[in-house]
Amino acid sequence: MSEIAAAAGGRLSPSSLKADCVTPRLAAALGGGRNRSVTVAPEAGSERMRRVINKNLSEADILRAADLLVGEGVQDLKVYFMVGLPTEETVDVLAIAELIGKIRARLGDGARSRRGVPSITVSVNPFVPKPWTPFQWDPMEPIGRLKSKFATLRRALAAVPNVHLDTESPREGYFQTLMSRGDRRVGAIVRAIHEADGDWWAVIRRWQRDGMPGVPHPDAYVHRGYGADERLPWDFIDHRINKGYLWVERRKAFAARQTPPCDTTTCTSCAAC
């Protein structure tokens, strides 16, 4: 597709790529299609955390993808991660810096690139639990703890040359989690934000401080875990995936056991196919 776009005078710019999907042909098409920036999404720095989130992605896959993309002329390699995932420890956060250090070392002095020394942008977002996923029962990590982890990562990356760290505000993650895990009562908050000209953080701070009639404290949506048998606010929506299957996947995640990609022609485990 990138080759077709380039032939027509345009370029294909994917939002992000799974590292094991980057082939020599795809890397050449992206590099030849004037893509100076490409994002690869390992999502977690350590092998253990990638098993927890069922990424089915090895460190070798990630390093190989970086080699291929930079070798074809990509000048700004962006690498996407999440912080605050369930079971995450400090060593897993530091593993992000270790992985970036290995990528930087492999790229060396730019000899692999046709156009000089590439830069690396490390994009890190706080983990936001979403409905209809194995982590829908789990809370978002407290903002203070996330800020501490971002600071730890920033210090660790300071030793790696030509690397830029870009982090999303934990406040943004808080708001996203509120909208993701909220029930119908959060509709009153959406209205209040509209009446405040979109100043959502001011509304949330006022809600945290003074409360809001008929609506629980926002932390009850963001920082509270749900029980296995608890009825979730979004359970009335039929998304076809069996809720019991998601709970089993959550248990496997906490044991760092991956589920291999399913054969959609024969697999019926999640009930979606």
Short mmCIF file of C-alpha atoms in Angstrom, two decimals:
data_model
loop_
_atom_site.label_atom_id
_atom_site.label_comp_id
_atom_site.label_asym_id
_atom_site.label_seq_id
_atom_site.Cartn_x
_atom_site.Cartn_y
_atom_site.Cartn_z
CA MET A 1 0.00 0.00 0.00
CA SER A 2 2.86 2.38 0.81
CA GLU A 3 4.35 1.65 -2.63
CA ILE A 4 1.03 2.50 -4.29
CA ALA A 5 0.75 5.73 -2.31
CA ALA A 6 4.32 6.73 -3.22
CA ALA A 7 3.68 6.02 -6.91
CA ALA A 8 0.69 8.38 -6.76
CA GLY A 9 2.77 11.16 -5.20
CA GLY A 10 1.57 10.61 -1.63
CA ARG A 11 2.79 8.65 1.35
CA LEU A 12 1.36 6.17 3.80
CA SER A 13 1.88 7.09 7.46
CA PRO A 14 0.76 4.33 9.86
CA SER A 15 0.05 5.48 13.42
CA SER A 16 2.21 2.67 14.80
CA LEU A 17 3.59 -0.73 13.88
CA LYS A 18 3.91 -3.99 15.79
CA ALA A 19 7.62 -4.77 15.61
CA ASP A 20 7.25 -8.34 14.35
CA CYS A 21 5.19 -7.07 11.41
CA VAL A 22 8.08 -4.94 10.08
CA THR A 23 9.54 -6.79 7.10
CA PRO A 24 12.39 -5.67 4.83
CA ARG A 25 9.83 -4.88 2.11
CA LEU A 26 7.64 -2.80 4.45
CA ALA A 27 10.66 -0.94 5.85
CA ALA A 28 11.87 -0.17 2.31
CA ALA A 29 8.40 1.03 1.29
CA LEU A 30 8.11 3.31 4.31
CA GLY A 31 11.64 4.67 3.93
CA GLY A 32 11.20 5.13 0.19
CA GLY A 33 7.83 6.80 0.72
CA ARG A 34 9.34 9.82 2.46
CA ASN A 35 8.37 8.66 5.95
CA ARG A 36 10.95 10.39 8.12
CA SER A 37 9.18 9.26 11.30
CA VAL A 38 7.81 5.81 12.11
CA THR A 39 6.41 4.54 15.42
CA VAL A 40 7.01 1.04 16.77
CA ALA A 41 4.91 -0.03 19.76
CA PRO A 42 6.51 -2.56 22.14
CA GLU A 43 4.18 -1.08 24.86
CA ALA A 44 6.34 -2.54 27.67
CA GLY A 45 10.09 -2.61 28.24
CA SER A 46 10.59 -5.96 29.91
CA GLU A 47 9.89 -9.41 28.51
CA ARG A 48 7.78 -10.18 31.59
CA MET A 49 5.52 -7.17 31.09
CA ARG A 50 5.07 -7.96 27.41
CA ARG A 51 3.87 -11.40 28.51
CA VAL A 52 1.51 -9.76 31.01
CA ILE A 53 -0.12 -7.67 28.26
CA ASN A 54 -0.04 -10.63 25.85
CA LYS A 55 2.05 -8.75 23.31
CA ASN A 56 3.67 -11.90 21.84
CA LEU A 57 6.72 -9.80 21.01
CA SER A 58 10.37 -10.48 21.80
CA GLU A 59 13.25 -8.06 22.29
CA ALA A 60 14.86 -9.51 19.17
CA ASP A 61 11.74 -8.54 17.17
CA ILE A 62 11.97 -4.96 18.42
CA LEU A 63 15.68 -4.58 17.69
CA ARG A 64 15.26 -6.09 14.24
CA ALA A 65 12.44 -3.66 13.41
CA ALA A 66 14.61 -0.70 14.47
CA ASP A 67 17.46 -1.98 12.30
CA LEU A 68 15.24 -2.34 9.25
CA LEU A 69 13.46 1.00 9.56
CA VAL A 70 16.55 3.10 10.25
CA GLY A 71 18.48 1.20 7.62
CA GLU A 72 15.92 2.34 5.06
CA GLY A 73 16.27 6.01 5.98
CA VAL A 74 13.79 6.63 8.78
CA GLN A 75 15.24 9.59 10.69
CA ASP A 76 13.01 9.73 13.75
CA LEU A 77 12.23 6.36 15.28
CA LYS A 78 9.41 6.65 17.81
CA VAL A 79 8.97 3.90 20.36
CA TYR A 80 5.71 3.71 22.31
CA PHE A 81 5.29 2.36 25.86
CA MET A 82 2.78 2.35 28.71
CA VAL A 83 3.59 2.84 32.39
CA GLY A 84 1.35 1.85 35.27
CA LEU A 85 0.32 -1.55 33.93
CA PRO A 86 -0.98 -4.15 36.41
CA THR A 87 1.83 -5.98 38.26
CA GLU A 88 4.41 -3.45 37.03
CA GLU A 89 7.46 -2.85 39.22
CA THR A 90 10.29 -0.31 39.09
CA VAL A 91 12.52 -2.82 37.33
CA ASP A 92 9.97 -3.01 34.50
CA VAL A 93 10.03 0.78 34.11
CA LEU A 94 13.83 0.78 34.03
CA ALA A 95 13.66 -1.96 31.40
CA ILE A 96 12.26 0.66 29.01
CA ALA A 97 15.49 2.65 29.30
CA GLU A 98 17.55 -0.53 28.95
CA LEU A 99 15.72 -1.45 25.75
CA ILE A 100 16.18 2.04 24.31
CA GLY A 101 19.86 1.83 25.19
CA LYS A 102 20.14 -1.40 23.22
CA ILE A 103 18.36 0.17 20.24
CA ARG A 104 20.67 3.20 20.41
CA ALA A 105 23.75 0.96 20.59
CA ARG A 106 22.64 -1.10 17.58
CA LEU A 107 22.06 2.01 15.52
CA GLY A 108 25.57 3.07 16.47
CA ASP A 109 26.96 6.11 14.73
CA GLY A 110 24.37 6.08 11.98
CA ALA A 111 26.27 3.74 9.69
CA ARG A 112 23.08 1.70 9.28
CA SER A 113 21.18 4.76 8.11
CA ARG A 114 21.39 6.28 4.69
CA ARG A 115 20.85 9.80 6.05
CA GLY A 116 22.90 10.17 9.20
CA VAL A 117 22.33 9.58 12.90
CA PRO A 118 18.65 8.93 13.67
CA SER A 119 16.90 10.31 16.73
CA ILE A 120 14.76 8.22 19.04
CA THR A 121 11.56 9.56 20.59
CA VAL A 122 10.32 7.54 23.55
CA SER A 123 6.58 8.12 23.90
CA VAL A 124 5.16 6.98 27.25
CA ASN A 125 1.51 7.10 28.29
CA PRO A 126 -0.06 6.13 31.59
CA PHE A 127 -1.99 2.88 31.36
CA VAL A 128 -5.75 3.46 31.05
CA PRO A 129 -7.94 0.43 31.82
CA LYS A 130 -10.61 -0.03 29.15
CA PRO A 131 -13.90 -1.93 29.01
CA TRP A 132 -13.98 -5.27 27.19
CA THR A 133 -10.35 -6.03 27.92
CA PRO A 134 -8.78 -8.38 30.50
CA PHE A 135 -7.83 -5.34 32.61
CA GLN A 136 -11.33 -3.82 32.75
CA TRP A 137 -11.53 -4.85 36.43
CA ASP A 138 -8.28 -3.08 37.34
CA PRO A 139 -7.80 0.53 38.48
CA MET A 140 -5.57 3.19 37.05
CA GLU A 141 -2.42 3.73 39.11
CA PRO A 142 -2.44 6.85 41.35
CA ILE A 143 -1.19 10.02 39.69
CA GLY A 144 1.60 10.56 42.23
CA ARG A 145 3.02 7.09 41.63
CA LEU A 146 2.89 7.58 37.86
CA LYS A 147 4.76 10.88 38.14
CA SER A 148 7.42 9.13 40.21
CA LYS A 149 7.80 6.41 37.56
CA PHE A 150 8.08 9.02 34.80
CA ALA A 151 10.81 10.78 36.79
CA THR A 152 12.64 7.48 37.27
CA LEU A 153 12.49 6.80 33.55
CA ARG A 154 13.62 10.33 32.66
CA ARG A 155 16.71 9.95 34.87
CA ALA A 156 17.53 6.56 33.37
CA LEU A 157 17.17 7.82 29.79
CA ALA A 158 19.40 10.83 30.46
CA ALA A 159 22.38 8.54 29.97
CA VAL A 160 21.27 7.52 26.47
CA PRO A 161 22.34 10.03 23.77
CA ASN A 162 20.02 11.55 21.19
CA VAL A 163 16.84 10.37 22.90
CA HIS A 164 13.77 12.51 23.58
CA LEU A 165 11.19 11.45 26.18
CA ASP A 166 7.59 12.47 25.53
CA THR A 167 5.11 11.63 28.33
CA GLU A 168 1.37 12.09 28.46
CA SER A 169 0.11 13.81 31.59
CA PRO A 170 -1.28 11.44 34.23
CA ARG A 171 -4.17 13.91 34.47
CA GLU A 172 -5.05 13.05 30.87
CA GLY A 173 -4.95 9.39 31.83
CA TYR A 174 -7.21 10.09 34.82
CA PHE A 175 -9.79 11.78 32.59
CA GLN A 176 -9.61 9.00 30.00
CA THR A 177 -10.12 6.37 32.70
CA LEU A 178 -13.06 8.31 34.10
CA MET A 179 -14.71 8.40 30.69
CA SER A 180 -13.86 4.75 30.02
CA ARG A 181 -15.04 3.25 33.32
CA GLY A 182 -17.78 5.69 34.29
CA ASP A 183 -21.47 4.78 34.48
CA ARG A 184 -24.44 6.85 33.34
CA ARG A 185 -24.02 9.25 36.26
CA VAL A 186 -20.85 10.58 34.63
CA GLY A 187 -23.15 12.20 32.07
CA ALA A 188 -23.62 15.00 34.60
CA ILE A 189 -19.86 15.56 34.52
CA VAL A 190 -19.82 15.74 30.72
CA ARG A 191 -22.49 18.44 30.94
CA ALA A 192 -20.53 20.32 33.61
CA ILE A 193 -17.39 20.21 31.45
CA HIS A 194 -19.36 21.59 28.51
CA GLU A 195 -20.69 24.41 30.70
CA ALA A 196 -17.11 25.12 31.83
CA ASP A 197 -15.99 25.62 28.20
CA GLY A 198 -14.17 22.30 28.17
CA ASP A 199 -12.03 22.91 31.26
CA TRP A 200 -12.36 19.31 32.37
CA TRP A 201 -9.60 19.37 35.00
CA ALA A 202 -11.18 22.34 36.82
CA VAL A 203 -14.49 20.45 36.92
CA ILE A 204 -12.80 17.29 38.21
CA ARG A 205 -10.89 19.20 40.88
CA ARG A 206 -14.09 20.89 42.04
CA TRP A 207 -15.83 17.48 42.03
CA GLN A 208 -12.99 15.97 44.09
CA ARG A 209 -13.06 18.85 46.57
CA ASP A 210 -16.77 19.61 46.95
CA GLY A 211 -18.48 16.52 45.62
CA MET A 212 -21.38 16.52 43.18
CA PRO A 213 -24.99 15.60 43.98
CA GLY A 214 -25.89 12.07 42.91
CA VAL A 215 -22.39 11.25 41.65
CA PRO A 216 -19.68 9.33 43.58
CA HIS A 217 -16.17 10.73 44.05
CA PRO A 218 -14.29 10.41 40.73
CA ASP A 219 -11.68 8.14 42.33
CA ALA A 220 -14.46 5.56 42.70
CA TYR A 221 -14.39 5.21 38.91
CA VAL A 222 -10.66 5.67 38.35
CA HIS A 223 -8.80 4.10 41.27
CA ARG A 224 -11.18 1.35 42.40
CA GLY A 225 -10.86 -2.25 41.27
CA TYR A 226 -13.98 -4.25 40.43
CA GLY A 227 -14.71 -7.70 41.83
CA ALA A 228 -14.88 -10.79 39.63
CA ASP A 229 -18.66 -11.16 40.06
CA GLU A 230 -19.45 -7.45 40.08
CA ARG A 231 -21.78 -6.06 37.45
CA LEU A 232 -19.79 -3.56 35.41
CA PRO A 233 -21.29 -0.30 34.08
CA TRP A 234 -20.83 -1.44 30.48
CA ASP A 235 -22.06 -5.04 30.86
CA PHE A 236 -25.38 -4.17 29.19
CA ILE A 237 -23.56 -3.60 25.87
CA ASP A 238 -23.21 -6.75 23.77
CA HIS A 239 -19.69 -6.70 22.36
CA ARG A 240 -19.76 -10.48 21.68
CA ILE A 241 -16.66 -11.28 23.76
CA ASN A 242 -17.42 -13.64 26.63
CA LYS A 243 -16.84 -11.94 30.00
CA GLY A 244 -15.61 -15.19 31.53
CA TYR A 245 -12.99 -15.44 28.78
CA LEU A 246 -11.69 -11.96 29.66
CA TRP A 247 -11.41 -12.96 33.34
CA VAL A 248 -9.41 -16.06 32.40
CA GLU A 249 -7.13 -13.88 30.26
CA ARG A 250 -6.68 -11.55 33.23
CA ARG A 251 -5.63 -14.46 35.44
CA LYS A 252 -3.14 -15.55 32.78
CA ALA A 253 -1.82 -11.98 32.54
CA PHE A 254 -1.15 -11.85 36.28
CA ALA A 255 0.75 -15.12 35.91
CA ALA A 256 2.68 -13.65 32.91
CA ARG A 257 1.34 -16.38 30.61
CA GLN A 258 0.74 -15.40 27.00
CA THR A 259 -2.11 -16.56 24.81
CA PRO A 260 -0.94 -17.34 21.27
CA PRO A 261 -2.77 -15.58 18.42
CA CYS A 262 -5.95 -17.48 17.62
CA ASP A 263 -6.98 -19.05 14.34
CA THR A 264 -10.18 -17.12 13.66
CA THR A 265 -11.43 -19.88 11.35
CA THR A 266 -11.54 -22.49 14.13
CA CYS A 267 -11.16 -20.76 17.55
CA THR A 268 -14.33 -20.04 19.56
CA SER A 269 -12.77 -19.35 22.98
CA CYS A 270 -13.84 -15.70 23.30
CA ALA A 271 -17.19 -16.24 21.51
CA ALA A 272 -16.57 -13.26 19.19
CA CYS A 273 -16.05 -15.37 16.05
#
